[in-house]
Amino acid sequence: MCLRLGLLWSCAANSVAATDLRRLVRTDGPTTRMSIGWRQTSGTFSHVQYRVKQSLGSWNNETTLVQHNYVNTVNGLTDPLNNSFVKLIGLTPDTDYEFKICDTDGCSQSYTWFRTAPASAETISFIAGGDSRRESSTDFSANDLARKNGFKLVAKMRPLFVLFSGDFMNDGTYSEWLVWLDEWQLTKSSDGRMYPIVPTHGNHENDVLDMVKQVFNVEGPAGNTANGTYNALSFGGDMLRIWTLNTELEPGVGYSAFQSQNSQAWNEQTAWLAGDLQAHSEVTWKLANYHRPLRPHTSGKTEGLLRYSQWAPLFDQYDVDLAIESDSHMVKYTLPVNYSAAAGNDEGFLAADYALGEHGTVFIGEGSWGAPKRPIDDDKSWTLVSNSFWQFKHITVSPAALDVRTVRFEASSYPADVDADVVALSQAEQDAAPGALAAGVDLWSPFVGDGPLQLPFTVLPEVKEDANLVSDDGGSVEIPEGALYFNNFSSGFSSATYGDIRLVDLGCNDTSSSNWYNFNGQKASINGYNSTAADPDENCNDWMILPPQDLSSRSAITLTFDSDYN
């Protein structure tokens, strides 16, 4: 039990706080502030104790509490998920702090600490990725394993922060968030260090307008109406600034709670982006982070409209160096490119003439932190290399260079498990070499010489001949979400050619409500996103699910219909 004695708190020696699902969040001021989040399972919050790590000095106490009782009434259970937050302010840059969460039952006993960001230019490394959701089927064990392997690798690699680009789980239900936040505890290193997340709103967070704010207590620019779902953070003074944006604000793009929005929030975000880019034009490295790509590299995804026509010119005007994208569940590096409608452009971009010093934005991505993998069937003339596997990016930034490496976590990447196959970096090792990699990580090495993708571009990396070869990991093949064209659901199939194929008439219900068909636990949708009765774009007799895939080389295969094709 903890009691307040004047300005001080006194806790019984063996009492323990009733908290779990702990997380750190970079919301603002990464050099001097840190947001600490948790779930309060019983008792009443009293304070957070914190002090410089291993200083043995007096504890500082912070008592200001923010709580969000999150409920998703669109999908799943409506149990409120308690999310409690305290923000520590006035911290010293580039300093380690230990902390405890205290309530009327006691204080947390497991040793935990974090590091604030540097205020001056020095080498840092961070992890960037997204799309950790599951298959929409009864068997999502492979997705869960990949997601957890990625979390374990965070603990081994010690990033300054994790830039997570959205689509945490399928719908953001109470039960899904319990799973995700519980598994996030795997990111804690064996010495107690925790790593802050910079969360991004993806389309699978669309059931609740402020889902990311309620779960992570993110903050946005003053006066915005977008529920804190976009912001910017600086690291190392003017060395690095990252703009995290919300692609679901684009009119006509978002669904569920975002389906009927007007352009106000989108216009506010774009105006803020332009103004903030201009205000920070002297920053050495400028990075954009968001969920839906401007130009996806898998054909089942629609091209960006406003996010291309309004953001790409800003990226050019203010020399954005790197754009980190997700959503498509595959892997890509591009050449530096410029927004252009000139002859020779490919989907509105031309490769920059970097040999002559022309600046361009490099696009990397696209998600794949455990979500269903998709084919690489929409490369551009300016695509440098692409592939499809589970991964995140390890990015090292110094005043002179920015290096991007892709860390794989396929089923075959760590045969004996991440814990056994990867040797964790010690804090002393990382302090001596901030860009160091943990021994045993499975790196994708698409370039001759096995070096990273390095900015600024000075020479064209030579791509290996097999860099785009998609491996059949463990003998399993993941079919993209949608693979066949049905014509009246009754013709066009030959059992002699394709083997035993079950024909299922999914029926027709061309109304404004969703119509679902379930077979052996698998779910397919009819007019699942149709908002208008008798919508002419929804033809009940002809249903197209994209992208197509050639299955002729497979002797036996099971197709799973996934309604969450967005």
Coordinates of C-alpha atoms in Angstrom, one line a residue:
M1 CA 0.0 0.0 0.0
C2 CA 1.2 3.6 -0.8
L3 CA 0.3 6.5 1.5
R4 CA 1.0 10.2 0.9
L5 CA 2.9 11.9 3.7
G6 CA 2.9 15.6 3.0
L7 CA 4.8 15.9 -0.4
L8 CA 6.2 12.4 -0.2
W9 CA 4.8 8.9 -0.9
S10 CA 5.5 5.9 1.3
C11 CA 4.9 2.4 0.0
A12 CA 5.0 -0.9 1.9
A13 CA 8.1 -2.9 1.1
N14 CA 6.4 -5.9 -0.5
S15 CA 3.4 -4.2 -2.1
V16 CA 3.0 -4.4 -5.9
A17 CA 1.1 -2.1 -8.3
A18 CA -1.8 -3.7 -10.1
T19 CA -0.7 -2.6 -13.6
D20 CA 0.1 -4.4 -16.9
L21 CA 0.2 -3.7 -20.7
R22 CA 3.0 -1.1 -20.2
R23 CA 4.1 1.0 -23.1
L24 CA 6.2 4.1 -23.7
V25 CA 5.1 6.6 -26.4
R26 CA 6.9 9.4 -28.2
T27 CA 4.2 12.0 -28.4
D28 CA 6.1 15.3 -28.3
G29 CA 9.5 16.7 -27.2
P30 CA 11.5 13.4 -27.5
T31 CA 14.6 15.1 -25.9
T32 CA 12.9 16.1 -22.6
R33 CA 9.6 14.2 -22.4
M34 CA 8.3 10.7 -22.2
S35 CA 4.7 9.3 -22.0
I36 CA 4.3 6.2 -19.9
G37 CA 1.2 4.1 -20.5
W38 CA -0.4 1.0 -18.8
R39 CA -3.6 -0.7 -17.9
Q40 CA -4.8 -0.3 -14.3
T41 CA -6.3 -3.6 -13.3
S42 CA -7.2 -2.7 -9.7
G43 CA -6.5 -0.2 -7.1
T44 CA -6.2 3.6 -7.7
F45 CA -3.2 5.3 -9.3
S46 CA -1.1 7.5 -7.1
H47 CA 2.1 8.5 -8.9
V48 CA 5.0 7.6 -11.2
Q49 CA 8.4 7.6 -9.6
Y50 CA 11.4 8.4 -11.8
R51 CA 15.1 9.4 -11.5
V52 CA 18.3 9.2 -13.5
K53 CA 19.2 5.6 -13.9
Q54 CA 21.2 4.1 -11.0
S55 CA 21.7 7.5 -9.5
L56 CA 20.5 6.3 -6.1
G57 CA 19.2 9.8 -5.7
S58 CA 15.7 10.9 -4.5
W59 CA 12.8 9.9 -6.6
N60 CA 10.8 12.5 -8.5
N61 CA 7.0 12.0 -8.5
E62 CA 4.5 12.8 -11.3
T63 CA 0.8 12.6 -10.4
T64 CA -1.0 14.1 -13.4
L65 CA -3.0 11.2 -14.9
V66 CA -4.7 11.0 -18.3
Q67 CA -7.1 8.0 -18.9
H68 CA -8.9 6.7 -21.9
N69 CA -11.4 3.9 -21.5
Y70 CA -11.3 2.6 -25.1
V71 CA -14.4 0.9 -26.6
N72 CA -14.9 -0.4 -30.1
T73 CA -18.6 -0.6 -30.7
V74 CA -18.3 -1.5 -34.4
N75 CA -16.5 -4.8 -34.1
G76 CA -16.0 -7.3 -31.3
L77 CA -16.6 -6.9 -27.5
T78 CA -17.5 -3.6 -26.0
D79 CA -15.5 -4.1 -22.8
P80 CA -13.7 -0.9 -21.9
L81 CA -9.9 -1.1 -22.2
N82 CA -8.4 1.1 -19.5
N83 CA -5.4 3.1 -20.9
S84 CA -3.7 5.2 -18.2
F85 CA -0.9 7.7 -19.1
V86 CA 1.5 10.0 -17.3
K87 CA 3.8 12.3 -19.1
L88 CA 7.2 13.1 -17.6
I89 CA 8.5 16.5 -18.6
G90 CA 11.7 18.5 -17.9
L91 CA 14.0 15.5 -18.5
T92 CA 17.6 15.8 -19.6
P93 CA 18.4 14.9 -23.2
D94 CA 20.3 11.8 -24.0
T95 CA 19.9 10.5 -20.5
D96 CA 18.7 7.2 -19.0
Y97 CA 15.8 7.2 -16.5
E98 CA 14.4 4.4 -14.3
F99 CA 10.8 4.5 -13.3
K100 CA 8.0 2.8 -11.3
I101 CA 4.3 3.0 -11.6
C102 CA 2.6 3.3 -8.1
D103 CA -1.0 2.9 -7.0
T104 CA -2.8 2.2 -3.8
D105 CA -1.6 -1.5 -4.0
G106 CA 2.1 -0.5 -4.2
C107 CA 4.7 0.1 -6.9
S108 CA 5.7 -1.9 -9.9
Q109 CA 8.6 -4.2 -9.0
S110 CA 10.2 -5.1 -12.4
Y111 CA 13.1 -2.9 -13.2
T112 CA 12.4 -0.6 -16.2
W113 CA 14.2 2.3 -17.8
F114 CA 14.3 4.4 -20.9
R115 CA 16.6 6.8 -22.8
T116 CA 15.7 10.3 -23.9
A117 CA 16.7 11.5 -27.4
P118 CA 19.8 13.6 -28.0
A119 CA 19.4 17.3 -28.5
S120 CA 22.4 17.7 -30.7
A121 CA 23.5 15.8 -33.8
E122 CA 24.9 12.3 -33.2
T123 CA 24.3 8.9 -34.7
I124 CA 21.1 7.2 -33.7
S125 CA 19.2 4.1 -34.9
F126 CA 15.5 3.3 -34.9
I127 CA 13.2 0.6 -36.3
A128 CA 10.4 1.3 -38.8
G129 CA 7.6 -1.0 -39.9
G130 CA 3.9 -1.7 -39.8
D131 CA 1.1 -4.1 -40.6
S132 CA 1.2 -6.7 -37.8
R133 CA -2.4 -7.8 -38.1
R134 CA -3.7 -11.3 -38.6
E135 CA -5.3 -13.3 -41.4
S136 CA -9.1 -13.0 -41.2
S137 CA -9.4 -16.7 -40.7
T138 CA -9.3 -19.3 -38.0
D139 CA -5.6 -20.0 -38.4
F140 CA -3.5 -17.0 -37.9
S141 CA -0.7 -18.7 -36.0
A142 CA 1.9 -17.7 -38.6
N143 CA 1.0 -14.1 -38.4
D144 CA 1.2 -14.1 -34.6
L145 CA 4.6 -15.8 -34.7
A146 CA 6.0 -13.3 -37.2
R147 CA 4.6 -10.3 -35.1
K148 CA 6.1 -11.7 -31.9
N149 CA 9.5 -12.4 -33.6
G150 CA 9.6 -8.8 -34.7
F151 CA 8.9 -7.7 -31.1
K152 CA 11.6 -9.9 -29.8
L153 CA 14.1 -8.5 -32.3
V154 CA 13.3 -5.0 -31.0
A155 CA 14.5 -6.1 -27.5
K156 CA 17.7 -7.5 -29.1
M157 CA 18.5 -4.5 -31.3
R158 CA 17.9 -1.6 -28.9
P159 CA 16.4 1.1 -31.1
L160 CA 16.0 4.7 -29.8
F161 CA 12.3 4.3 -30.8
V162 CA 10.0 2.2 -33.0
L163 CA 8.2 4.0 -35.8
F164 CA 5.0 1.9 -36.3
S165 CA 3.1 2.7 -39.5
G166 CA -0.4 1.4 -38.7
D167 CA -2.6 -1.7 -39.0
F168 CA -1.8 -3.1 -35.5
M169 CA -4.5 -5.8 -35.7
N170 CA -7.6 -6.5 -37.8
D171 CA -10.3 -4.3 -36.3
G172 CA -8.9 -2.9 -33.1
T173 CA -11.3 -4.9 -30.9
Y174 CA -10.9 -5.1 -27.1
S175 CA -9.6 -8.7 -27.4
E176 CA -7.2 -7.8 -30.2
W177 CA -5.6 -4.9 -28.3
L178 CA -5.2 -7.2 -25.3
V179 CA -3.2 -9.6 -27.5
W180 CA -1.1 -6.9 -29.2
L181 CA -0.3 -4.9 -26.0
D182 CA 0.6 -8.1 -24.1
E183 CA 2.9 -9.2 -26.9
W184 CA 4.5 -5.7 -27.0
Q185 CA 6.0 -6.6 -23.6
L186 CA 8.4 -8.8 -25.6
T187 CA 10.2 -5.6 -26.8
K188 CA 11.6 -5.0 -23.3
S189 CA 15.3 -5.9 -23.1
S190 CA 16.7 -8.3 -20.5
D191 CA 18.2 -5.4 -18.6
G192 CA 14.8 -3.6 -18.3
R193 CA 15.2 -1.1 -21.1
M194 CA 11.9 -0.2 -22.7
Y195 CA 11.5 1.4 -26.2
P196 CA 9.0 4.1 -27.1
I197 CA 6.7 3.7 -30.0
V198 CA 5.7 6.4 -32.5
P199 CA 2.3 5.1 -33.6
T200 CA 0.5 5.8 -36.9
H201 CA -3.1 5.5 -37.9
G202 CA -3.7 2.8 -40.5
N203 CA -6.9 1.7 -42.2
H204 CA -7.5 -1.2 -39.8
E205 CA -7.8 1.4 -37.0
N206 CA -10.8 3.0 -38.8
D207 CA -13.5 1.7 -36.6
V208 CA -12.8 4.5 -34.1
L209 CA -11.8 8.0 -35.2
D210 CA -9.4 8.4 -32.3
M211 CA -8.4 4.8 -31.8
V212 CA -4.6 5.6 -31.8
K213 CA -5.1 8.5 -29.4
Q214 CA -7.1 6.4 -27.0
V215 CA -4.6 3.5 -27.0
F216 CA -1.3 5.5 -27.1
N217 CA -2.4 9.1 -26.0
V218 CA -0.8 10.6 -29.1
E219 CA -1.0 14.4 -29.6
G220 CA -1.3 16.4 -32.7
P221 CA -0.6 20.1 -33.6
A222 CA -2.6 22.6 -31.7
G223 CA -6.0 23.3 -33.1
N224 CA -6.2 20.3 -35.4
T225 CA -9.5 18.3 -35.6
A226 CA -7.9 14.9 -36.5
N227 CA -7.8 13.4 -33.0
G228 CA -4.1 13.7 -32.6
T229 CA -3.3 11.3 -35.5
Y230 CA -0.6 13.3 -37.1
N231 CA 2.5 15.1 -35.7
A232 CA 6.2 15.7 -36.2
L233 CA 9.2 14.9 -34.0
S234 CA 12.8 16.1 -34.1
F235 CA 15.9 14.1 -33.0
G236 CA 19.4 15.4 -32.6
G237 CA 18.5 19.0 -32.9
D238 CA 18.2 19.8 -36.7
M239 CA 19.7 16.4 -37.7
L240 CA 16.4 14.5 -38.2
R241 CA 12.7 15.4 -38.3
I242 CA 9.9 12.8 -38.9
W243 CA 6.4 13.8 -40.1
T244 CA 3.8 11.1 -39.2
L245 CA 0.7 11.6 -41.3
N246 CA -2.8 10.1 -41.5
T247 CA -3.7 8.8 -44.9
E248 CA -7.2 7.9 -43.7
L249 CA -8.2 11.5 -43.6
E250 CA -8.1 11.6 -47.4
P251 CA -11.8 12.0 -48.6
G252 CA -13.1 8.9 -50.2
V253 CA -10.3 6.7 -48.9
G254 CA -11.2 5.8 -45.3
Y255 CA -14.1 3.6 -44.4
S256 CA -16.1 2.7 -41.2
A257 CA -15.9 5.7 -38.9
F258 CA -14.0 7.6 -41.7
Q259 CA -16.4 6.8 -44.5
S260 CA -18.5 10.0 -44.6
Q261 CA -15.9 12.6 -43.6
N262 CA -15.5 15.8 -45.5
S263 CA -12.2 17.4 -46.6
Q264 CA -11.7 19.7 -43.5
A265 CA -9.4 17.4 -41.6
W266 CA -7.5 16.5 -44.7
N267 CA -7.0 20.1 -45.7
E268 CA -5.9 21.0 -42.2
Q269 CA -3.3 18.2 -42.2
T270 CA -1.9 19.2 -45.6
A271 CA -1.7 22.9 -44.7
W272 CA 0.0 22.0 -41.4
L273 CA 2.5 19.7 -43.3
A274 CA 3.4 22.5 -45.8
G275 CA 3.9 25.0 -43.0
D276 CA 5.9 22.7 -40.8
L277 CA 8.1 21.6 -43.7
Q278 CA 8.8 25.3 -44.4
A279 CA 9.5 26.0 -40.8
H280 CA 12.1 23.2 -40.6
S281 CA 13.6 23.6 -44.1
E282 CA 17.1 23.6 -42.6
V283 CA 16.8 20.1 -41.1
T284 CA 19.5 17.7 -42.5
W285 CA 17.3 14.6 -42.8
K286 CA 13.6 14.9 -43.5
L287 CA 11.4 11.7 -43.3
A288 CA 7.7 11.2 -43.9
N289 CA 5.9 8.3 -42.3
Y290 CA 2.3 7.2 -43.1
H291 CA 0.3 4.1 -43.9
R292 CA -1.1 4.0 -47.4
P293 CA 1.5 4.4 -50.2
L294 CA 1.4 7.1 -52.8
R295 CA 2.2 4.5 -55.4
P296 CA 1.6 0.9 -54.0
H297 CA 3.8 -1.9 -55.4
T298 CA 1.1 -4.6 -55.4
S299 CA -1.7 -4.4 -57.9
G300 CA -4.6 -5.0 -55.6
K301 CA -4.0 -1.6 -54.0
T302 CA -5.5 1.6 -55.4
E303 CA -3.2 4.5 -56.3
G304 CA -3.0 7.5 -54.1
L305 CA -5.0 10.5 -55.4
L306 CA -4.8 13.5 -53.1
R307 CA -1.9 12.1 -51.1
Y308 CA 0.0 11.9 -54.4
S309 CA -1.2 15.2 -55.9
Q310 CA -0.8 17.2 -52.7
W311 CA 2.0 15.6 -50.8
A312 CA 4.4 14.6 -53.6
P313 CA 4.9 18.2 -54.7
L314 CA 5.7 19.2 -51.0
F315 CA 8.2 16.3 -50.8
D316 CA 9.9 17.8 -53.8
Q317 CA 9.7 21.4 -52.7
Y318 CA 11.2 20.8 -49.3
D319 CA 13.6 18.0 -50.2
V320 CA 12.0 15.2 -48.1
D321 CA 14.7 12.5 -48.2
L322 CA 12.8 9.3 -47.3
A323 CA 9.2 8.3 -47.2
I324 CA 8.3 5.2 -45.1
E325 CA 5.1 3.5 -46.3
S326 CA 3.1 0.4 -45.3
D327 CA -0.3 -1.2 -46.1
S328 CA 0.7 -3.4 -49.1
H329 CA 2.5 -6.1 -47.1
M330 CA 5.6 -6.4 -49.2
V331 CA 9.1 -5.0 -49.5
K332 CA 10.6 -2.2 -51.7
Y333 CA 13.3 0.3 -52.1
T334 CA 13.0 2.9 -54.9
L335 CA 15.4 5.2 -56.6
P336 CA 15.3 8.9 -55.6
V337 CA 12.3 10.3 -57.5
N338 CA 10.6 13.6 -58.2
Y339 CA 7.0 14.5 -58.8
S340 CA 6.6 15.0 -62.5
A341 CA 4.1 15.0 -65.4
A342 CA 6.9 15.2 -68.0
A343 CA 7.4 12.7 -70.8
G344 CA 8.8 9.5 -69.5
N345 CA 7.2 9.7 -66.1
D346 CA 5.9 6.5 -64.6
E347 CA 2.7 7.0 -62.5
G348 CA 3.7 10.6 -61.9
F349 CA 7.3 10.2 -60.9
L350 CA 10.7 10.5 -62.6
A351 CA 14.0 9.2 -61.3
A352 CA 16.1 12.1 -60.0
D353 CA 19.5 12.6 -61.7
Y354 CA 21.4 12.2 -58.4
A355 CA 24.7 12.0 -60.3
L356 CA 24.3 15.7 -61.1
G357 CA 23.2 16.5 -57.6
E358 CA 19.4 16.5 -58.2
H359 CA 17.5 15.7 -55.0
G360 CA 14.7 13.1 -54.9
T361 CA 12.6 11.2 -52.4
V362 CA 13.4 7.5 -51.8
F363 CA 10.3 5.5 -50.9
I364 CA 10.6 2.3 -48.8
G365 CA 8.1 -0.1 -47.3
E366 CA 5.5 -1.5 -47.5
G367 CA 4.6 -2.9 -44.1
S368 CA 4.7 -6.7 -43.6
W369 CA 5.3 -7.0 -39.8
G370 CA 3.4 -10.3 -39.8
A371 CA 0.3 -9.4 -41.9
P372 CA -0.7 -11.6 -44.9
K373 CA 2.0 -11.2 -47.6
R374 CA 1.1 -9.9 -51.0
P375 CA 2.7 -10.3 -54.5
I376 CA 5.2 -7.9 -56.0
D377 CA 3.4 -7.3 -59.2
D378 CA 3.4 -3.6 -59.6
D379 CA 7.0 -2.4 -59.8
K380 CA 7.7 0.9 -61.5
S381 CA 10.6 2.0 -63.8
W382 CA 12.0 3.8 -60.7
T383 CA 11.7 0.8 -58.4
L384 CA 15.2 -0.2 -57.3
V385 CA 14.3 -3.7 -55.9
S386 CA 11.3 -5.4 -54.3
N387 CA 10.3 -8.7 -52.7
S388 CA 7.7 -10.1 -50.3
F389 CA 8.4 -11.4 -46.8
W390 CA 7.9 -10.5 -43.2
Q391 CA 10.3 -7.7 -42.1
F392 CA 11.0 -4.3 -40.6
K393 CA 13.6 -1.6 -41.4
H394 CA 16.6 -0.8 -39.2
I395 CA 17.5 2.8 -40.0
T396 CA 20.8 4.5 -38.8
V397 CA 21.0 8.3 -39.1
S398 CA 24.1 10.4 -38.7
P399 CA 24.8 14.0 -39.8
A400 CA 26.5 12.6 -43.0
A401 CA 24.5 9.6 -44.0
L402 CA 21.3 7.6 -43.6
D403 CA 21.5 3.8 -43.9
V404 CA 18.5 1.5 -44.4
R405 CA 18.7 -2.2 -43.7
T406 CA 15.8 -4.7 -43.9
V407 CA 15.6 -7.3 -41.1
R408 CA 13.6 -10.5 -42.0
F409 CA 11.6 -12.6 -39.7
E410 CA 10.3 -15.4 -41.9
A411 CA 9.6 -18.8 -40.3
S412 CA 13.0 -20.0 -41.7
S413 CA 14.9 -16.9 -40.5
Y414 CA 15.5 -18.2 -36.9
P415 CA 15.1 -22.0 -36.9
A416 CA 15.7 -22.3 -33.2
D417 CA 13.7 -19.2 -32.3
V418 CA 14.9 -15.6 -32.1
D419 CA 15.9 -16.0 -28.5
A420 CA 18.3 -18.8 -29.4
D421 CA 19.6 -17.6 -32.8
V422 CA 20.1 -13.8 -32.1
V423 CA 22.7 -12.5 -29.7
A424 CA 21.3 -9.4 -28.1
L425 CA 23.3 -6.2 -28.2
S426 CA 24.5 -5.0 -24.8
Q427 CA 24.0 -1.4 -24.0
A428 CA 27.7 -0.9 -23.9
E429 CA 28.1 -2.3 -27.4
Q430 CA 25.4 0.0 -28.8
D431 CA 26.8 3.0 -27.0
A432 CA 30.1 2.3 -28.7
A433 CA 28.5 1.8 -32.1
P434 CA 24.9 3.2 -32.3
G435 CA 24.3 1.6 -35.7
A436 CA 25.5 -1.9 -34.7
L437 CA 23.3 -4.9 -35.5
A438 CA 22.6 -7.8 -33.1
A439 CA 24.6 -10.9 -34.2
G440 CA 22.4 -13.4 -35.9
V441 CA 19.7 -11.2 -37.4
D442 CA 18.5 -12.3 -40.8
L443 CA 19.3 -9.4 -43.1
W444 CA 17.9 -9.0 -46.6
S445 CA 20.9 -8.2 -48.7
P446 CA 19.7 -7.3 -52.2
F447 CA 22.9 -5.5 -53.3
V448 CA 26.2 -6.8 -54.5
G449 CA 28.6 -6.4 -51.6
D450 CA 25.7 -6.8 -49.1
G451 CA 25.7 -3.1 -48.0
P452 CA 22.7 -1.1 -46.9
L453 CA 20.6 1.3 -48.9
Q454 CA 22.5 4.5 -48.3
L455 CA 21.4 8.1 -48.6
P456 CA 22.4 10.5 -50.1
F457 CA 22.6 8.6 -53.4
T458 CA 26.0 9.0 -55.0
V459 CA 26.2 5.8 -57.0
L460 CA 23.6 3.3 -58.2
P461 CA 23.8 0.1 -56.0
E462 CA 24.1 -3.0 -58.1
V463 CA 21.1 -5.3 -57.5
K464 CA 21.8 -9.0 -57.2
E465 CA 20.1 -11.2 -59.9
D466 CA 18.0 -13.1 -57.4
A467 CA 17.1 -10.1 -55.2
N468 CA 13.5 -10.1 -56.4
L469 CA 13.1 -13.9 -56.1
V470 CA 10.2 -14.6 -53.6
S471 CA 11.1 -17.6 -51.6
D472 CA 8.6 -20.4 -50.9
D473 CA 9.3 -20.3 -47.2
G474 CA 9.0 -23.7 -45.6
G475 CA 7.0 -25.1 -48.5
S476 CA 4.0 -22.8 -47.8
V477 CA 2.5 -20.3 -50.2
E478 CA 0.4 -17.4 -49.0
I479 CA -2.3 -16.5 -51.5
P480 CA -2.9 -12.8 -51.7
E481 CA -6.2 -11.5 -50.4
G482 CA -8.3 -12.3 -53.4
A483 CA -7.2 -14.4 -56.4
L484 CA -10.0 -15.3 -58.7
Y485 CA -12.7 -13.8 -61.0
F486 CA -16.1 -15.3 -60.5
N487 CA -18.6 -15.0 -63.4
N488 CA -22.0 -15.8 -62.0
F489 CA -20.3 -18.2 -59.7
S490 CA -21.1 -21.1 -62.0
S491 CA -18.9 -21.2 -65.0
G492 CA -15.3 -21.1 -66.2
F493 CA -13.9 -23.9 -64.0
S494 CA -12.6 -27.2 -65.4
S495 CA -12.0 -29.9 -62.8
A496 CA -9.8 -31.6 -65.4
T497 CA -7.5 -28.6 -65.5
Y498 CA -7.7 -27.2 -62.0
G499 CA -8.6 -30.3 -59.9
D500 CA -11.3 -30.4 -57.3
I501 CA -12.8 -27.0 -57.0
R502 CA -15.8 -26.3 -54.8
L503 CA -18.2 -23.8 -56.4
V504 CA -20.1 -21.7 -53.9
D505 CA -22.8 -19.2 -54.8
L506 CA -22.3 -16.4 -52.3
G507 CA -25.7 -15.0 -53.2
C508 CA -26.6 -11.3 -53.7
N509 CA -27.7 -8.7 -51.3
D510 CA -27.1 -5.3 -53.0
T511 CA -28.1 -3.2 -50.0
S512 CA -26.4 -0.7 -47.8
S513 CA -25.6 -3.4 -45.2
S514 CA -22.8 -5.9 -45.2
N515 CA -23.5 -9.4 -46.3
W516 CA -21.2 -12.1 -45.2
Y517 CA -20.7 -15.8 -46.2
N518 CA -19.0 -18.2 -43.8
F519 CA -17.7 -21.6 -44.8
N520 CA -15.6 -23.7 -42.4
G521 CA -14.7 -20.6 -40.5
Q522 CA -13.5 -18.7 -43.5
K523 CA -15.2 -15.5 -44.4
A524 CA -15.9 -13.8 -47.7
S525 CA -17.7 -10.6 -48.3
I526 CA -20.4 -9.4 -50.6
N527 CA -20.8 -5.6 -50.9
G528 CA -18.9 -5.4 -47.6
Y529 CA -18.0 -1.8 -48.2
N530 CA -21.1 -0.8 -50.2
S531 CA -22.8 2.2 -48.6
T532 CA -25.5 2.8 -51.1
A533 CA -28.4 0.5 -52.0
A534 CA -28.2 -0.8 -55.6
D535 CA -24.8 0.8 -56.1
P536 CA -24.0 0.3 -59.8
D537 CA -20.4 -0.4 -59.0
E538 CA -21.5 -3.5 -57.0
N539 CA -22.6 -6.1 -59.5
C540 CA -24.0 -9.1 -57.7
N541 CA -23.6 -11.4 -60.6
D542 CA -20.0 -10.6 -61.3
W543 CA -17.6 -10.3 -58.4
M544 CA -14.0 -9.3 -59.0
I545 CA -11.4 -10.1 -56.3
L546 CA -7.9 -8.7 -57.2
P547 CA -5.1 -9.3 -57.8
P548 CA -5.1 -12.4 -59.9
Q549 CA -2.5 -15.1 -59.4
D550 CA -1.3 -17.9 -61.6
L551 CA -1.9 -21.2 -59.6
S552 CA -1.2 -23.5 -62.5
S553 CA 2.1 -24.7 -61.0
R554 CA 0.6 -25.8 -57.7
S555 CA -0.7 -29.4 -57.4
A556 CA -2.9 -28.6 -54.4
I557 CA -3.8 -25.4 -52.7
T558 CA -6.4 -24.0 -50.4
L559 CA -7.8 -20.6 -51.1
T560 CA -8.9 -18.5 -48.1
F561 CA -11.3 -15.6 -48.8
D562 CA -10.4 -12.6 -46.7
S563 CA -12.9 -9.8 -46.4
D564 CA -10.3 -7.4 -45.0
Y565 CA -8.8 -6.8 -48.4
N566 CA -8.1 -3.2 -47.7

